[in-house]
Tab-separated table of C-alpha atoms in Angstrom:
chain	number	residue	atom	x	y	z
Y	1191	MET	CA	15.972	20.838	-44.750
Y	1192	GLY	CA	13.299	19.542	-42.348
Y	1193	ARG	CA	13.909	18.041	-38.951
Y	1194	ARG	CA	14.566	14.330	-38.861
Y	1195	ARG	CA	11.583	12.263	-37.786
Y	1196	LYS	CA	12.127	10.587	-34.426
Y	1197	GLY	CA	10.676	7.200	-35.152
Y	1198	LEU	CA	7.344	6.090	-36.572
Y	1199	LYS	CA	3.894	6.797	-35.192
Y	1200	ILE	CA	2.926	3.243	-34.290
Y	1201	ASP	CA	-0.196	2.543	-32.218
Y	1202	GLY	CA	-0.617	-0.912	-30.739
Y	1203	VAL	CA	0.200	-3.453	-28.052
Y	1204	LEU	CA	2.934	-6.077	-28.093
Y	1205	LEU	CA	2.430	-8.987	-25.715
Y	1206	LEU	CA	6.036	-9.886	-25.019
Y	1207	ASP	CA	7.295	-13.028	-23.319
Y	1208	LYS	CA	10.133	-11.404	-21.348
Y	1209	PRO	CA	13.138	-13.660	-20.799
Y	1210	VAL	CA	14.923	-14.144	-17.472
Y	1211	GLY	CA	17.857	-11.800	-16.913
Y	1212	LEU	CA	16.459	-8.787	-18.727
Y	1213	SER	CA	14.853	-5.794	-17.018
Y	1214	SER	CA	11.416	-4.673	-18.154
Y	1215	ASN	CA	12.793	-1.353	-19.355
Y	1216	SER	CA	15.568	-3.038	-21.367
Y	1217	ALA	CA	12.966	-5.286	-23.005
Y	1218	LEU	CA	10.842	-2.234	-23.800
Y	1219	GLN	CA	13.728	-0.333	-25.369
Y	1220	LYS	CA	14.737	-3.338	-27.495
Y	1221	ALA	CA	11.209	-3.715	-28.834
Y	1222	ARG	CA	10.926	0.023	-29.406
Y	1223	ARG	CA	14.133	0.073	-31.473
Y	1224	LEU	CA	13.008	-2.926	-33.511
Y	1225	LEU	CA	9.736	-1.143	-34.335
Y	1226	ASN	CA	11.383	2.282	-34.652
Y	1227	ALA	CA	8.447	3.586	-32.610
Y	1228	GLN	CA	8.155	7.149	-31.345
Y	1229	LYS	CA	6.377	6.520	-28.067
Y	1230	ALA	CA	6.402	3.436	-25.847
Y	1231	GLY	CA	5.671	2.253	-22.305
Y	1232	HIS	CA	5.004	-0.930	-20.349
Y	1233	THR	CA	2.225	-1.940	-17.980
Y	1234	GLY	CA	4.071	-2.820	-14.802
Y	1235	THR	CA	7.537	-4.199	-14.275
Y	1236	LEU	CA	8.804	-7.730	-14.008
Y	1237	ASP	CA	12.025	-8.300	-12.058
Y	1238	PRO	CA	15.020	-9.441	-14.154
Y	1239	LEU	CA	14.774	-12.831	-12.382
Y	1240	ALA	CA	11.151	-13.201	-13.549
Y	1241	SER	CA	9.958	-14.135	-17.016
Y	1242	GLY	CA	6.635	-14.038	-18.768
Y	1243	LEU	CA	3.903	-11.716	-19.918
Y	1244	LEU	CA	4.939	-8.080	-20.338
Y	1245	PRO	CA	2.474	-5.999	-22.373
Y	1246	LEU	CA	4.312	-3.200	-24.185
Y	1247	CYS	CA	2.306	-0.216	-25.408
Y	1248	PHE	CA	3.130	2.004	-28.366
Y	1249	GLY	CA	1.698	5.352	-29.414
Y	1250	GLU	CA	-1.938	5.879	-28.456
Y	1251	ALA	CA	-2.041	2.562	-26.563
Y	1252	THR	CA	0.155	4.115	-23.847
Y	1253	LYS	CA	-2.885	6.169	-22.766
Y	1254	PHE	CA	-4.563	2.999	-21.546
Y	1255	SER	CA	-1.601	1.156	-19.982
Y	1256	ALA	CA	-2.545	2.289	-16.457
Y	1257	ASP	CA	-5.728	0.207	-16.627
Y	1258	LEU	CA	-3.653	-2.978	-16.500
Y	1259	LEU	CA	-1.756	-1.828	-13.414
Y	1260	ASN	CA	-4.964	-2.294	-11.419
Y	1261	ALA	CA	-5.873	-5.641	-13.002
Y	1262	ASP	CA	-5.594	-9.088	-11.442
Y	1263	LYS	CA	-2.475	-11.023	-12.394
Y	1264	GLU	CA	-1.510	-14.695	-12.564
Y	1265	TYR	CA	1.890	-16.197	-11.787
Y	1266	LEU	CA	3.490	-19.616	-11.963
Y	1267	THR	CA	6.167	-19.892	-9.305
Y	1268	THR	CA	8.430	-22.595	-7.917
Y	1269	VAL	CA	9.107	-22.096	-4.207
Y	1270	LYS	CA	12.054	-23.774	-2.517
Y	1271	PHE	CA	11.358	-24.572	1.103
Y	1272	GLY	CA	14.014	-25.004	3.794
Y	1273	GLU	CA	16.012	-21.889	2.861
Y	1274	LYS	CA	15.232	-18.234	3.444
Y	1275	THR	CA	17.360	-15.757	1.481
Y	1276	SER	CA	18.230	-12.090	1.921
Y	1277	THR	CA	16.247	-11.122	-1.178
Y	1278	GLY	CA	13.395	-13.624	-1.029
Y	1279	ASP	CA	14.567	-15.202	-4.281
Y	1280	ALA	CA	17.392	-17.348	-5.645
Y	1281	GLU	CA	19.733	-14.369	-6.110
Y	1282	GLY	CA	20.092	-13.687	-2.398
Y	1283	GLU	CA	22.279	-15.262	0.289
Y	1284	VAL	CA	20.805	-17.973	2.506
Y	1285	ILE	CA	20.152	-16.399	5.925
Y	1286	PHE	CA	18.146	-19.221	7.515
Y	1287	SER	CA	17.732	-22.922	6.845
Y	1288	ALA	CA	15.707	-25.740	8.332
Y	1289	GLU	CA	14.662	-29.146	7.108
Y	1290	PRO	CA	11.198	-29.019	5.477
Y	1291	LYS	CA	9.196	-31.852	7.075
Y	1292	PHE	CA	5.632	-31.049	6.004
Y	1293	THR	CA	3.286	-33.538	4.390
Y	1294	PHE	CA	1.040	-32.829	1.426
Y	1295	LYS	CA	-1.977	-32.603	3.751
Y	1296	GLU	CA	-0.180	-30.181	6.074
Y	1297	PHE	CA	0.914	-28.057	3.137
Y	1298	CYS	CA	-2.642	-27.849	1.786
Y	1299	ALA	CA	-3.903	-26.763	5.206
Y	1300	VAL	CA	-1.340	-23.960	5.332
Y	1301	LEU	CA	-2.199	-22.798	1.797
Y	1302	GLU	CA	-5.810	-22.356	2.859
Y	1303	ARG	CA	-4.709	-19.563	5.211
Y	1304	PHE	CA	-3.345	-17.585	2.256
Y	1305	ARG	CA	-6.449	-17.645	0.075
Y	1306	GLY	CA	-8.780	-14.661	-0.004
Y	1307	GLU	CA	-7.867	-11.319	1.560
Y	1308	ILE	CA	-4.528	-11.401	3.348
Y	1309	VAL	CA	-2.079	-8.857	4.751
Y	1310	GLN	CA	1.464	-8.523	3.400
Y	1311	ILE	CA	4.428	-6.406	4.404
Y	1312	PRO	CA	6.174	-5.317	1.171
Y	1313	PRO	CA	9.727	-6.667	0.860
Y	1314	MET	CA	12.786	-4.439	1.198
Y	1315	TYR	CA	13.902	-5.617	-2.234
Y	1316	SER	CA	11.116	-3.784	-4.046
Y	1317	ALA	CA	10.627	-0.620	-6.091
Y	1318	LEU	CA	8.450	0.994	-3.427
Y	1319	LYS	CA	9.897	4.344	-2.413
Y	1320	LYS	CA	10.746	6.019	0.878
Y	1321	ASP	CA	11.337	9.774	0.495
Y	1322	GLY	CA	11.727	9.230	-3.249
Y	1323	VAL	CA	14.329	6.472	-2.876
Y	1324	PRO	CA	13.480	2.850	-3.900
Y	1325	LEU	CA	13.560	0.448	-0.964
Y	1326	TYR	CA	15.969	-1.896	-2.735
Y	1327	LYS	CA	18.649	0.812	-2.555
Y	1328	PHE	CA	18.358	0.858	1.240
Y	1329	ALA	CA	18.360	-2.951	1.270
Y	1330	ARG	CA	21.616	-3.099	-0.696
Y	1331	LYS	CA	23.213	-0.991	2.057
Y	1332	GLY	CA	21.928	-3.372	4.686
Y	1333	GLU	CA	19.324	-0.887	5.948
Y	1334	GLU	CA	15.847	-1.917	7.049
Y	1335	ILE	CA	13.003	0.591	6.532
Y	1336	GLU	CA	9.640	0.263	8.267
Y	1337	ARG	CA	6.904	-0.630	5.763
Y	1338	GLU	CA	3.165	-0.360	6.170
Y	1339	PRO	CA	1.235	-3.651	5.888
Y	1340	ARG	CA	-1.144	-3.783	2.940
Y	1341	LYS	CA	-4.215	-5.848	2.145
Y	1342	VAL	CA	-4.178	-7.918	-1.036
Y	1343	VAL	CA	-6.434	-10.641	-2.408
Y	1344	ILE	CA	-5.288	-14.121	-3.443
Y	1345	SER	CA	-8.231	-15.272	-5.537
Y	1346	SER	CA	-6.697	-18.684	-6.303
Y	1347	LEU	CA	-3.678	-20.580	-5.018
Y	1348	ASP	CA	-3.214	-24.024	-6.556
Y	1349	ILE	CA	-0.533	-26.689	-6.380
Y	1350	VAL	CA	0.853	-27.557	-9.821
Y	1351	ASP	CA	3.711	-29.804	-8.712
Y	1352	PHE	CA	4.555	-31.092	-5.230
Y	1353	GLN	CA	8.151	-32.323	-4.969
Y	1354	PRO	CA	9.494	-31.086	-1.597
Y	1355	PRO	CA	11.623	-29.178	-0.940
Y	1356	GLU	CA	10.258	-27.542	-4.107
Y	1357	VAL	CA	6.591	-26.834	-4.787
Y	1358	THR	CA	5.218	-25.173	-7.916
Y	1359	LEU	CA	2.171	-22.952	-7.388
Y	1360	LEU	CA	-0.239	-21.138	-9.693
Y	1361	VAL	CA	-1.310	-17.849	-8.102
Y	1362	ARG	CA	-4.088	-15.474	-9.185
Y	1363	CYS	CA	-3.893	-12.245	-7.204
Y	1364	SER	CA	-4.850	-8.588	-6.972
Y	1365	LYS	CA	-2.605	-5.631	-7.753
Y	1366	GLY	CA	0.148	-4.940	-5.242
Y	1367	THR	CA	0.697	-8.597	-4.352
Y	1368	TYR	CA	4.317	-9.662	-3.841
Y	1369	ILE	CA	4.787	-13.290	-4.796
Y	1370	ARG	CA	8.190	-13.351	-3.061
Y	1371	THR	CA	6.514	-12.281	0.159
Y	1372	LEU	CA	3.797	-14.900	-0.336
Y	1373	GLY	CA	6.424	-17.632	-0.700
Y	1374	GLU	CA	8.354	-16.395	2.334
Y	1375	ASP	CA	5.206	-16.161	4.465
Y	1376	ILE	CA	4.167	-19.720	3.579
Y	1377	GLY	CA	7.656	-20.906	4.514
Y	1378	GLU	CA	7.481	-18.956	7.774
Y	1379	THR	CA	4.155	-20.577	8.641
Y	1380	LEU	CA	5.627	-24.024	7.929
Y	1381	GLY	CA	8.598	-23.163	10.153
Y	1382	CYS	CA	11.275	-23.956	7.584
Y	1383	GLY	CA	11.667	-20.754	5.581
Y	1384	ALA	CA	11.373	-20.429	1.784
Y	1385	HIS	CA	12.378	-18.394	-1.237
Y	1386	LEU	CA	11.307	-18.186	-4.866
Y	1387	LYS	CA	13.343	-20.314	-7.238
Y	1388	THR	CA	11.476	-19.202	-10.376
Y	1389	LEU	CA	8.705	-16.739	-11.184
Y	1390	ARG	CA	6.736	-16.457	-14.423
Y	1391	ARG	CA	3.800	-14.142	-15.090
Y	1392	THR	CA	1.204	-16.002	-17.107
Y	1393	ALA	CA	-1.733	-13.568	-17.286
Y	1394	ILE	CA	-2.876	-9.994	-16.688
Y	1395	ALA	CA	-6.640	-9.519	-16.726
Y	1396	ASP	CA	-7.720	-11.363	-19.908
Y	1397	LEU	CA	-4.273	-11.237	-21.553
Y	1398	HIS	CA	-2.502	-14.619	-21.511
Y	1399	ILE	CA	1.053	-15.815	-22.033
Y	1400	GLU	CA	-0.102	-18.044	-24.919
Y	1401	GLU	CA	-0.646	-14.867	-26.955
Y	1402	ALA	CA	2.832	-13.510	-26.215
Y	1403	VAL	CA	5.795	-13.306	-28.597
Y	1404	ASP	CA	9.278	-14.448	-27.641
Y	1405	LEU	CA	11.838	-11.618	-27.845
Y	1406	ASP	CA	14.299	-13.665	-29.918
Y	1407	LEU	CA	11.535	-14.464	-32.411
Y	1408	PHE	CA	10.490	-10.808	-32.526
Y	1409	GLU	CA	14.087	-9.839	-33.378
Y	1410	ARG	CA	14.152	-12.304	-36.289
Y	1411	MET	CA	10.900	-11.028	-37.790
Y	1412	THR	CA	10.685	-8.645	-40.727
Y	1413	GLU	CA	9.336	-5.134	-40.177
Y	1414	GLU	CA	5.973	-6.164	-41.658
Y	1415	GLN	CA	5.763	-9.224	-39.390
Y	1416	ARG	CA	6.496	-7.143	-36.283
Y	1417	ILE	CA	3.727	-4.712	-37.126
Y	1418	ALA	CA	1.379	-7.622	-37.842
Y	1419	VAL	CA	1.742	-9.137	-34.341
Y	1420	LEU	CA	0.763	-5.884	-32.616
Y	1421	LEU	CA	-2.715	-5.873	-31.097
Y	1422	PRO	CA	-5.014	-2.828	-31.351
Y	1423	PRO	CA	-5.054	-0.422	-28.365
Y	1424	ASP	CA	-8.535	-1.511	-27.294
Y	1425	ARG	CA	-7.162	-4.978	-26.485
Y	1426	LEU	CA	-6.195	-3.388	-23.163
Y	1427	LEU	CA	-9.782	-2.323	-22.532
Y	1428	GLN	CA	-11.742	-5.558	-22.929
Y	1429	SER	CA	-12.796	-5.555	-19.281
Y	1430	LEU	CA	-14.737	-2.320	-19.923
Y	1431	ALA	CA	-18.228	-2.380	-21.427
Y	1432	PRO	CA	-18.414	-0.991	-24.990
Y	1433	VAL	CA	-20.528	2.016	-25.955
Y	1434	LYS	CA	-21.089	2.914	-29.623
Y	1435	LEU	CA	-21.905	6.428	-30.830
Y	1436	ASP	CA	-23.484	7.630	-34.061
Y	1437	GLU	CA	-21.694	10.014	-36.416
Y	1438	GLU	CA	-23.022	13.212	-34.826
Y	1439	ALA	CA	-22.268	12.077	-31.254
Y	1440	THR	CA	-18.817	10.927	-32.392
Y	1441	LYS	CA	-17.898	14.453	-33.489
Y	1442	LYS	CA	-19.128	15.984	-30.224
Y	1443	PHE	CA	-17.353	13.391	-28.088
Y	1444	LEU	CA	-14.042	13.936	-29.917
Y	1445	ASN	CA	-14.390	17.661	-29.230
Y	1446	GLY	CA	-14.526	16.946	-25.510
Y	1447	MET	CA	-18.295	17.332	-25.167
Y	1448	LYS	CA	-20.655	15.174	-23.149
Y	1449	VAL	CA	-23.215	13.254	-25.193
Y	1450	ARG	CA	-26.459	11.537	-24.305
Y	1451	THR	CA	-26.811	7.854	-25.155
Y	1452	ASP	CA	-29.331	5.046	-24.806
Y	1453	GLU	CA	-26.894	3.218	-22.535
Y	1454	ARG	CA	-27.417	3.200	-18.765
Y	1455	SER	CA	-25.235	2.379	-15.787
Y	1456	ILE	CA	-26.288	1.629	-12.198
Y	1457	GLU	CA	-23.576	4.046	-11.075
Y	1458	GLU	CA	-20.936	6.030	-12.940
Y	1459	ALA	CA	-18.819	3.546	-14.862
Y	1460	LYS	CA	-15.755	3.635	-17.067
Y	1461	VAL	CA	-16.504	2.375	-20.590
Y	1462	ARG	CA	-14.673	2.004	-23.901
Y	1463	VAL	CA	-16.192	4.182	-26.580
Y	1464	TYR	CA	-16.438	3.591	-30.324
Y	1465	GLY	CA	-17.474	6.064	-32.988
Y	1466	ILE	CA	-18.426	5.866	-36.622
Y	1467	SER	CA	-16.871	7.766	-39.513
Y	1468	ALA	CA	-18.550	9.344	-42.528
Y	1469	GLU	CA	-17.591	6.141	-44.373
Y	1470	LYS	CA	-19.498	4.169	-41.704
Y	1471	THR	CA	-16.293	2.651	-40.332
Y	1472	GLU	CA	-16.278	1.898	-36.599
Y	1473	PHE	CA	-13.197	2.955	-34.626
Y	1474	LEU	CA	-12.044	3.441	-31.033
Y	1475	LEU	CA	-12.494	6.947	-29.627
Y	1476	GLY	CA	-11.114	6.257	-26.167
Y	1477	VAL	CA	-12.479	5.855	-22.665
Y	1478	GLY	CA	-15.461	7.671	-21.174
Y	1479	ARG	CA	-17.528	7.901	-18.000
Y	1480	LEU	CA	-21.154	6.796	-18.260
Y	1481	THR	CA	-23.735	7.987	-15.720
Y	1482	SER	CA	-26.947	6.292	-14.625
Y	1483	ASP	CA	-29.029	8.656	-16.791
Y	1484	GLY	CA	-27.100	7.858	-19.974
Y	1485	VAL	CA	-24.752	10.845	-20.149
Y	1486	LEU	CA	-21.312	9.968	-21.495
Y	1487	ALA	CA	-18.329	12.209	-20.707
Y	1488	PRO	CA	-14.873	11.887	-22.328
Y	1489	ASP	CA	-12.060	10.629	-20.100
Y	1490	ARG	CA	-9.077	9.716	-22.305
Y	1491	LEU	CA	-9.327	10.155	-26.058
Y	1492	ILE	CA	-7.376	8.757	-28.971
Y	1493	SER	CA	-5.523	11.465	-30.896
Y	1494	PHE	CA	-6.152	11.343	-34.617
Y	1495	VAL	CA	-3.625	14.058	-35.431
Y	1496	ASP	CA	-0.045	13.194	-36.333
Y	1497	ASN	CA	1.928	15.629	-34.204
Y	1498	ASP	CA	5.341	14.405	-35.342
Y	1499	ARG	CA	7.208	17.425	-36.734
């Protein structure tokens, strides 16, 4: 009697609209069970308090999930001014309060200081680690750990709704940006304190919340419908330029060999690579590195062998 198969070999990406109150890992495990998938991972966590876009990767797509960790992200957040909390969000205790007296013009002037490259000190309630221990574990004990300031980029910071003491902002930012810290720092500059009331991720790179599937809806789908809403692995790689290889170069590339192409790059660049089968069908091979003289070297390759035993 053979060994029982541990799930199905499913390759694809699920753009999930994570609900409030659920951790990213819990959402991942729910989706994995519903798909009965062997291998799964996500592309960066969302706090339980936050909702929104959470790309989940299955099978071969997990090889490319790291590319989204470095991508720009977009958030819709409602900030409550006049109250600073212990956690920087609505779950914490109020530790400072002051009447918010700013005008719309004054608020806009303060926002201008937070556009472009800024410096943030990561919050204690974060997953950053000190000696292998997440900072939030120290914070829960009331301990304060020194954190190094970091540079981040706020590429856009727009007012969506202005109803003091609450203001809703749309933020487009670089990796490593803490929206809680941004809200707190704006409140600090205004002199009244602030914390996040809500946080929703609306985009990562060119992936948008409009494409995402609600978890409740995903649970109600049939097995065929769940498979149908998965996107192909190369949906994670759209920011990379495509390079297409002929049949002979495809075989060499899949065997880990460098190949020469007609493509050129000003400097070494990461690209997504497509090959062609004997049946003339185009398919994703993986990611490669292209040099200025047209040499393409494999980086991460799709596996075309079912290793489930």
